[in-house]
Amino acid sequence: MMQREPVDRGRAVLARTLSRREFLGRVVVGAAAVPFLAACERRAPSPERTPGAVVPPELAGIDFITIANWGGTTNDAMVEAWARPFTERTGIEVRTAQIDYGKWVQQIRSGNIEWNWADVEDTWVVGHGDLLDPISPEEVNLNPADLVDPNTLLPKAIPEYLWCYAIGYRTDSELEHPRTWVDFFDVKRFPGRRSIYNWPVAMVEIALLGDGVPFDQLYPLDLDRAFSKIDSIRDHLVFWNTGAELQQQLVSGAADFVAGWDNRVNLLRRAGQPVAVDYNENIRQVDYFVLPKGDPKQPATIEFFKVALEPDRQADFCFRSGGLGPVTTSGFQAVEETWKPFVSSNPDNVAVSVGAVNAEWWGSRLDQITTKWYEFVGA
């Protein structure tokens, strides 16, 4: 086995007790981050309650709701695109919190619900259906025929936004960038520093695709084969732990290529950085609107979902977030024409996707595989 690069063992140990981005949200980006990146991570203030707003009868007595999300640019986009119009219409304040899956599970199980909605991923939804109440498209004014991908609709979850992992690269580099995951792991044909996410979901799939496994034969995932493939380029590999760290690596040159969130690279591009996303063989995922079981504020939360799913609000959120994709065709059509090429739910980008992460397979295995991942990375 190749010699491993040094890793932050304390970070890896901490990660074993947390779930994905709530751990990542606690990792502090180094002080050397460029000013733009620092701005991306600043939390936007929650909107204040609109003076004189009339609360509909079914929402009477609900003064505020609290939403938990991943912070940074995602929080800012939600506040501006969804929370402000919701407050203007209902008079109900929206407060924000940093998501922590474990904390939200505890809230729901205890019946002491502080977060009326948390921005959860497909893999979490599948593994925690017992903590959620059903929600139908009709309740949120969603026409299922308008969905970009009808398969994203679940009995206890309404699709919120679409996103993907794709290859990000610098456009001012003399190095030819990889265009497939096989290319990404071919350090002879495509020399340069690679960076992958310090999280198993999608990174295991990417490693197996890089080892020549066809997408339709990925599941069940062969962890040993995936780990071996990652080890094979260890001398050319770094990891990113937050969206800001991903951006910092590209800007600073610490990584020539990244397997990363498309919207984070697109935000850099919009800020004038010489970077781009190659959507070929992108891997798709979905985040969801869900209702914690037994929450008395559900009527207000459902009203919030209605606002967020309106085409103009989906388009506004998409632009502010750097391309987190509208889940509806009407929402995508409302996106500014010049921005559409940089949206994961653009039909052109969906057409070149290798496929979507199998949330059903990951749902019951996520915690166990996460532990194995951090042991592997920290070994």
Coordinates of C-alpha atoms in Angstrom, one line a residue:
M1 CA 0.0 0.0 0.0
M2 CA 1.3 3.5 -0.8
Q3 CA 2.5 5.8 1.8
R4 CA -0.4 7.9 3.0
E5 CA -0.3 11.7 3.3
P6 CA -0.7 13.2 6.8
V7 CA -4.3 13.7 7.9
D8 CA -5.9 15.5 10.8
R9 CA -6.6 12.6 13.1
G10 CA -8.5 14.7 15.6
R11 CA -10.8 15.8 12.8
A12 CA -11.3 12.2 11.6
V13 CA -12.1 10.9 15.2
L14 CA -14.6 13.7 15.7
A15 CA -16.3 12.9 12.4
R16 CA -17.2 9.4 13.5
T17 CA -19.6 10.7 16.0
L18 CA -21.4 13.1 13.6
S19 CA -23.2 12.9 10.3
R20 CA -21.8 14.4 7.2
R21 CA -22.1 18.2 6.9
E22 CA -22.9 18.9 10.5
F23 CA -19.3 17.7 11.2
L24 CA -18.1 19.6 8.2
G25 CA -19.8 22.8 9.4
R26 CA -17.7 22.7 12.5
V27 CA -14.4 22.5 10.6
V28 CA -12.8 26.0 10.5
V29 CA -11.3 27.1 7.2
G30 CA -7.8 28.3 7.6
A31 CA -7.0 32.0 8.0
A32 CA -5.3 32.0 4.7
A33 CA -8.6 31.7 2.9
V34 CA -9.1 34.4 0.3
P35 CA -11.6 37.2 1.1
F36 CA -14.2 35.9 -1.3
L37 CA -14.3 32.6 0.5
A38 CA -14.7 34.2 3.9
A39 CA -17.7 36.1 2.5
C40 CA -19.2 32.8 1.2
E41 CA -19.2 31.3 4.7
R42 CA -20.8 34.3 6.5
R43 CA -24.2 33.6 7.8
A44 CA -27.0 35.9 6.5
P45 CA -29.3 37.4 9.2
S46 CA -32.8 35.9 9.4
P47 CA -35.5 38.2 8.1
E48 CA -37.4 40.3 10.6
R49 CA -41.1 39.9 11.0
T50 CA -42.9 42.3 8.6
P51 CA -44.8 45.0 10.4
G52 CA -48.6 44.9 9.7
A53 CA -48.5 41.5 7.9
V54 CA -51.8 39.6 8.2
V55 CA -51.5 36.0 9.4
P56 CA -53.9 33.6 7.7
P57 CA -56.4 32.0 10.2
E58 CA -54.8 28.6 10.0
L59 CA -51.4 30.1 11.0
A60 CA -52.8 32.1 13.9
G61 CA -50.6 31.8 17.0
I62 CA -47.4 30.8 15.2
D63 CA -45.0 33.7 15.6
F64 CA -41.9 32.0 14.0
I65 CA -40.5 28.8 12.6
T66 CA -36.9 27.7 12.7
I67 CA -35.1 26.0 9.8
A68 CA -31.8 24.2 10.0
N69 CA -29.5 24.2 7.0
W70 CA -25.9 23.9 6.0
G71 CA -25.0 27.5 6.5
G72 CA -22.8 29.6 4.3
T73 CA -24.1 30.5 0.8
T74 CA -27.0 28.0 1.2
N75 CA -28.3 29.7 4.3
D76 CA -27.9 33.1 2.6
A77 CA -29.8 32.0 -0.5
M78 CA -32.7 30.4 1.6
V79 CA -33.1 33.6 3.7
E80 CA -33.3 35.9 0.7
A81 CA -35.1 33.7 -1.8
W82 CA -37.5 31.9 0.5
A83 CA -37.7 33.2 4.0
R84 CA -38.1 36.9 3.2
P85 CA -41.1 36.4 0.9
F86 CA -42.6 33.9 3.3
T87 CA -42.4 36.5 6.2
E88 CA -43.8 39.3 4.0
R89 CA -46.8 37.2 3.2
T90 CA -47.6 35.6 6.5
G91 CA -45.9 37.8 9.1
I92 CA -44.2 34.7 10.5
E93 CA -40.5 35.1 11.3
V94 CA -38.0 32.6 10.0
R95 CA -35.1 31.8 12.2
T96 CA -32.1 29.8 11.0
A97 CA -29.8 27.2 12.7
Q98 CA -26.8 25.1 11.7
I99 CA -28.0 21.6 10.9
D100 CA -26.9 18.7 13.1
Y101 CA -28.6 15.4 12.2
G102 CA -28.1 13.9 15.6
K103 CA -29.6 16.9 17.4
W104 CA -32.7 16.9 15.1
V105 CA -33.3 13.2 15.7
Q106 CA -33.1 13.8 19.4
Q107 CA -35.6 16.7 19.1
I108 CA -38.1 14.6 17.2
R109 CA -37.8 11.5 19.4
S110 CA -38.2 13.6 22.6
G111 CA -41.2 15.6 21.2
N112 CA -39.3 18.8 22.0
I113 CA -39.0 20.1 18.4
E114 CA -36.9 23.3 18.0
W115 CA -36.3 23.0 14.3
N116 CA -39.5 22.8 12.3
W117 CA -37.6 21.8 9.2
A118 CA -34.1 20.6 8.4
D119 CA -32.5 20.6 5.0
V120 CA -32.0 16.9 4.7
E121 CA -30.4 14.7 2.0
D122 CA -31.9 11.8 0.2
T123 CA -29.8 9.2 2.1
W124 CA -31.0 10.6 5.5
V125 CA -34.6 10.6 4.4
V126 CA -34.6 7.0 3.4
G127 CA -33.0 5.9 6.7
H128 CA -35.2 8.0 9.0
G129 CA -38.8 7.7 7.7
D130 CA -40.1 6.7 11.1
L131 CA -39.3 10.3 12.3
L132 CA -41.3 12.0 9.6
D133 CA -45.0 12.7 8.9
P134 CA -46.4 12.1 5.4
I135 CA -46.6 15.1 3.1
S136 CA -48.3 15.1 -0.3
P137 CA -47.6 17.2 -3.5
E138 CA -51.1 18.7 -3.2
E139 CA -50.3 20.1 0.3
V140 CA -47.5 22.2 -1.2
N141 CA -49.2 23.1 -4.5
L142 CA -46.8 20.9 -6.4
N143 CA -47.8 19.3 -9.7
P144 CA -45.8 16.0 -9.9
A145 CA -45.8 16.3 -13.7
D146 CA -43.8 19.4 -13.3
L147 CA -40.9 17.7 -11.6
V148 CA -37.6 17.5 -13.4
D149 CA -37.3 13.9 -12.1
P150 CA -40.5 12.3 -11.0
N151 CA -38.5 9.6 -9.2
T152 CA -37.4 12.1 -6.6
L153 CA -41.0 12.3 -5.1
L154 CA -41.2 10.2 -1.9
P155 CA -44.3 9.5 0.4
K156 CA -42.7 11.5 3.3
A157 CA -40.5 13.9 1.4
I158 CA -40.9 16.6 -1.3
P159 CA -37.9 17.4 -3.4
E160 CA -36.3 20.7 -2.5
Y161 CA -33.3 21.2 -4.8
L162 CA -31.0 19.1 -7.0
W163 CA -27.3 19.1 -6.9
C164 CA -24.4 17.0 -8.1
Y165 CA -20.7 16.1 -7.8
A166 CA -18.7 17.0 -10.9
I167 CA -15.2 17.7 -11.9
G168 CA -14.0 21.2 -11.2
Y169 CA -10.8 22.6 -12.6
R170 CA -8.8 25.7 -13.3
T171 CA -9.2 27.2 -16.8
D172 CA -5.8 29.0 -16.7
S173 CA -3.9 25.8 -16.2
E174 CA -1.6 24.2 -18.8
L175 CA -2.8 20.8 -17.5
E176 CA -5.6 19.0 -19.5
H177 CA -8.4 18.4 -17.1
P178 CA -10.0 14.9 -16.7
R179 CA -13.5 14.5 -18.3
T180 CA -14.4 11.1 -16.8
W181 CA -13.9 9.4 -13.5
V182 CA -11.5 7.0 -15.1
D183 CA -9.5 10.1 -16.3
F184 CA -9.7 11.5 -12.8
F185 CA -7.8 8.5 -11.4
D186 CA -5.3 8.3 -14.3
V187 CA -2.5 10.4 -12.9
K188 CA -0.1 9.5 -15.8
R189 CA -2.3 10.8 -18.6
F190 CA -3.7 13.7 -16.5
P191 CA -1.0 14.8 -14.0
G192 CA -2.0 17.1 -11.2
R193 CA -3.3 17.3 -7.7
R194 CA -6.7 15.8 -7.1
S195 CA -9.1 16.6 -4.3
I196 CA -12.1 14.5 -3.1
Y197 CA -14.7 15.1 -0.5
N198 CA -13.9 13.6 3.0
W199 CA -17.2 11.7 3.0
P200 CA -18.1 8.3 1.6
V201 CA -21.4 9.0 -0.2
A202 CA -20.6 9.5 -3.9
M203 CA -16.9 9.3 -3.3
V204 CA -17.1 5.5 -3.1
E205 CA -19.1 5.5 -6.3
I206 CA -16.6 7.8 -8.0
A207 CA -13.7 5.5 -7.0
L208 CA -15.4 2.5 -8.4
L209 CA -16.3 4.3 -11.6
G210 CA -12.7 5.3 -11.8
D211 CA -11.8 1.7 -11.6
G212 CA -13.9 0.8 -14.6
V213 CA -17.1 -0.4 -12.9
P214 CA -20.2 0.5 -15.0
F215 CA -22.7 2.6 -13.1
D216 CA -25.5 0.0 -13.5
Q217 CA -23.2 -2.5 -11.7
L218 CA -22.1 -0.3 -8.8
Y219 CA -24.5 -1.6 -6.2
P220 CA -23.9 -3.2 -3.8
L221 CA -20.8 -1.1 -3.4
D222 CA -17.4 -2.8 -3.1
L223 CA -15.8 -0.8 -0.3
D224 CA -12.5 -2.6 -0.4
R225 CA -12.1 -2.1 -4.1
A226 CA -13.1 1.6 -3.8
F227 CA -10.6 2.2 -0.9
S228 CA -7.9 0.4 -2.9
K229 CA -8.5 2.7 -5.9
I230 CA -8.3 5.8 -3.7
D231 CA -5.1 4.5 -2.2
S232 CA -3.6 4.0 -5.7
I233 CA -3.5 7.8 -6.2
R234 CA -2.8 8.8 -2.6
D235 CA 0.5 10.6 -3.5
H236 CA -1.6 12.9 -5.8
L237 CA -4.6 13.3 -3.5
V238 CA -5.9 15.8 -0.9
F239 CA -9.3 16.0 0.8
W240 CA -11.8 18.8 1.2
N241 CA -14.1 19.0 4.2
T242 CA -16.2 22.1 3.5
G243 CA -17.5 24.0 0.5
A244 CA -15.2 26.9 1.4
E245 CA -12.2 24.5 1.6
L246 CA -13.0 23.1 -1.8
Q247 CA -13.0 26.7 -3.2
Q248 CA -9.8 27.6 -1.4
Q249 CA -8.0 24.6 -2.8
L250 CA -8.9 25.6 -6.4
V251 CA -8.1 29.3 -5.9
S252 CA -4.8 28.6 -4.1
G253 CA -3.7 25.9 -6.5
A254 CA -3.6 23.3 -3.7
A255 CA -5.7 21.2 -6.1
D256 CA -5.7 21.2 -9.9
F257 CA -8.9 19.2 -10.1
V258 CA -11.7 18.5 -7.6
A259 CA -14.5 16.1 -7.3
G260 CA -16.9 18.6 -5.8
W261 CA -20.3 20.3 -5.5
D262 CA -20.9 22.1 -8.8
N263 CA -22.5 25.2 -7.2
R264 CA -19.4 26.0 -5.1
V265 CA -17.2 26.0 -8.2
N266 CA -19.8 28.0 -10.1
L267 CA -19.8 30.6 -7.4
L268 CA -16.1 31.0 -7.8
R269 CA -16.5 31.4 -11.6
R270 CA -19.1 34.1 -11.1
A271 CA -16.8 35.9 -8.8
G272 CA -14.2 36.1 -11.6
Q273 CA -12.0 33.2 -10.7
P274 CA -10.5 31.1 -13.6
V275 CA -12.4 27.9 -12.8
A276 CA -15.1 25.8 -14.4
V277 CA -17.2 22.7 -14.0
D278 CA -17.2 19.8 -16.4
Y279 CA -20.7 18.2 -16.0
N280 CA -19.7 15.0 -17.9
E281 CA -20.5 11.9 -15.7
N282 CA -21.8 14.1 -12.9
I283 CA -23.4 12.2 -10.0
R284 CA -26.8 13.5 -8.8
Q285 CA -28.3 13.9 -5.4
V286 CA -31.5 15.5 -3.9
D287 CA -32.3 17.5 -0.7
Y288 CA -35.8 17.4 0.7
F289 CA -38.6 19.2 2.4
V290 CA -39.9 17.0 5.2
L291 CA -42.1 17.4 8.3
P292 CA -40.8 16.2 11.7
K293 CA -43.4 13.9 13.3
G294 CA -45.9 15.6 15.5
D295 CA -44.7 19.1 15.1
P296 CA -47.5 21.6 16.0
K297 CA -46.1 24.2 13.6
Q298 CA -46.6 22.0 10.5
P299 CA -49.1 24.4 8.9
A300 CA -46.6 27.2 8.9
T301 CA -43.8 24.9 7.6
I302 CA -46.0 23.7 4.8
E303 CA -46.7 27.3 3.9
F304 CA -43.0 27.9 3.8
F305 CA -42.6 25.0 1.4
K306 CA -45.3 26.4 -0.9
V307 CA -43.4 29.7 -1.2
A308 CA -40.0 27.9 -1.8
L309 CA -41.5 25.8 -4.6
E310 CA -42.9 28.7 -6.6
P311 CA -41.0 28.9 -9.9
D312 CA -39.6 32.4 -9.3
R313 CA -38.5 31.5 -5.8
Q314 CA -36.8 28.3 -7.1
A315 CA -35.0 30.3 -9.8
D316 CA -33.9 33.0 -7.3
F317 CA -32.6 30.4 -4.9
C318 CA -30.8 28.7 -7.7
F319 CA -28.9 31.9 -8.7
R320 CA -28.1 32.9 -5.2
S321 CA -26.8 29.5 -4.3
G322 CA -24.6 29.1 -7.3
G323 CA -26.7 26.6 -9.2
L324 CA -28.5 24.3 -6.7
G325 CA -31.0 23.2 -9.2
P326 CA -34.8 23.8 -9.3
V327 CA -36.7 20.6 -8.8
T328 CA -39.5 21.7 -11.3
T329 CA -39.3 22.3 -15.0
S330 CA -41.2 25.6 -14.4
G331 CA -38.6 26.6 -11.9
F332 CA -35.7 25.9 -14.2
Q333 CA -37.4 27.8 -17.0
A334 CA -37.6 30.8 -14.7
V335 CA -33.8 30.8 -14.3
E336 CA -32.0 33.6 -16.3
E337 CA -30.8 32.2 -19.6
T338 CA -27.2 33.1 -19.1
W339 CA -27.1 31.1 -15.8
K340 CA -28.9 27.9 -17.1
P341 CA -25.7 26.2 -18.3
F342 CA -24.5 26.2 -14.7
V343 CA -27.5 24.5 -13.1
S344 CA -27.4 20.8 -12.2
S345 CA -31.0 20.2 -13.2
N346 CA -30.5 21.7 -16.7
P347 CA -31.6 18.8 -19.0
D348 CA -28.3 19.1 -20.8
N349 CA -26.4 18.4 -17.6
V350 CA -28.8 15.7 -16.6
A351 CA -28.3 14.0 -20.0
V352 CA -24.5 13.7 -19.4
S353 CA -24.9 12.5 -15.8
V354 CA -23.7 9.0 -15.0
G355 CA -26.7 8.6 -12.7
A356 CA -28.0 9.3 -9.2
V357 CA -26.7 8.1 -5.8
N358 CA -28.8 5.1 -4.7
A359 CA -30.3 6.5 -1.5
E360 CA -32.2 3.3 -0.8
W361 CA -28.9 1.4 -0.7
W362 CA -27.1 4.0 1.5
G363 CA -30.1 4.6 3.9
S364 CA -29.5 1.7 6.3
R365 CA -25.8 1.6 5.8
L366 CA -24.7 5.2 6.1
D367 CA -23.6 5.2 9.7
Q368 CA -21.6 2.0 9.4
I369 CA -19.9 3.0 6.2
T370 CA -19.1 6.4 7.5
T371 CA -17.2 4.9 10.4
K372 CA -15.3 2.7 8.0
W373 CA -14.5 5.7 5.8
Y374 CA -13.0 7.8 8.6
E375 CA -11.0 4.9 9.8
F376 CA -9.7 4.5 6.3
V377 CA -8.9 8.2 5.8
G378 CA -7.3 8.4 9.2
A379 CA -5.3 5.2 9.1

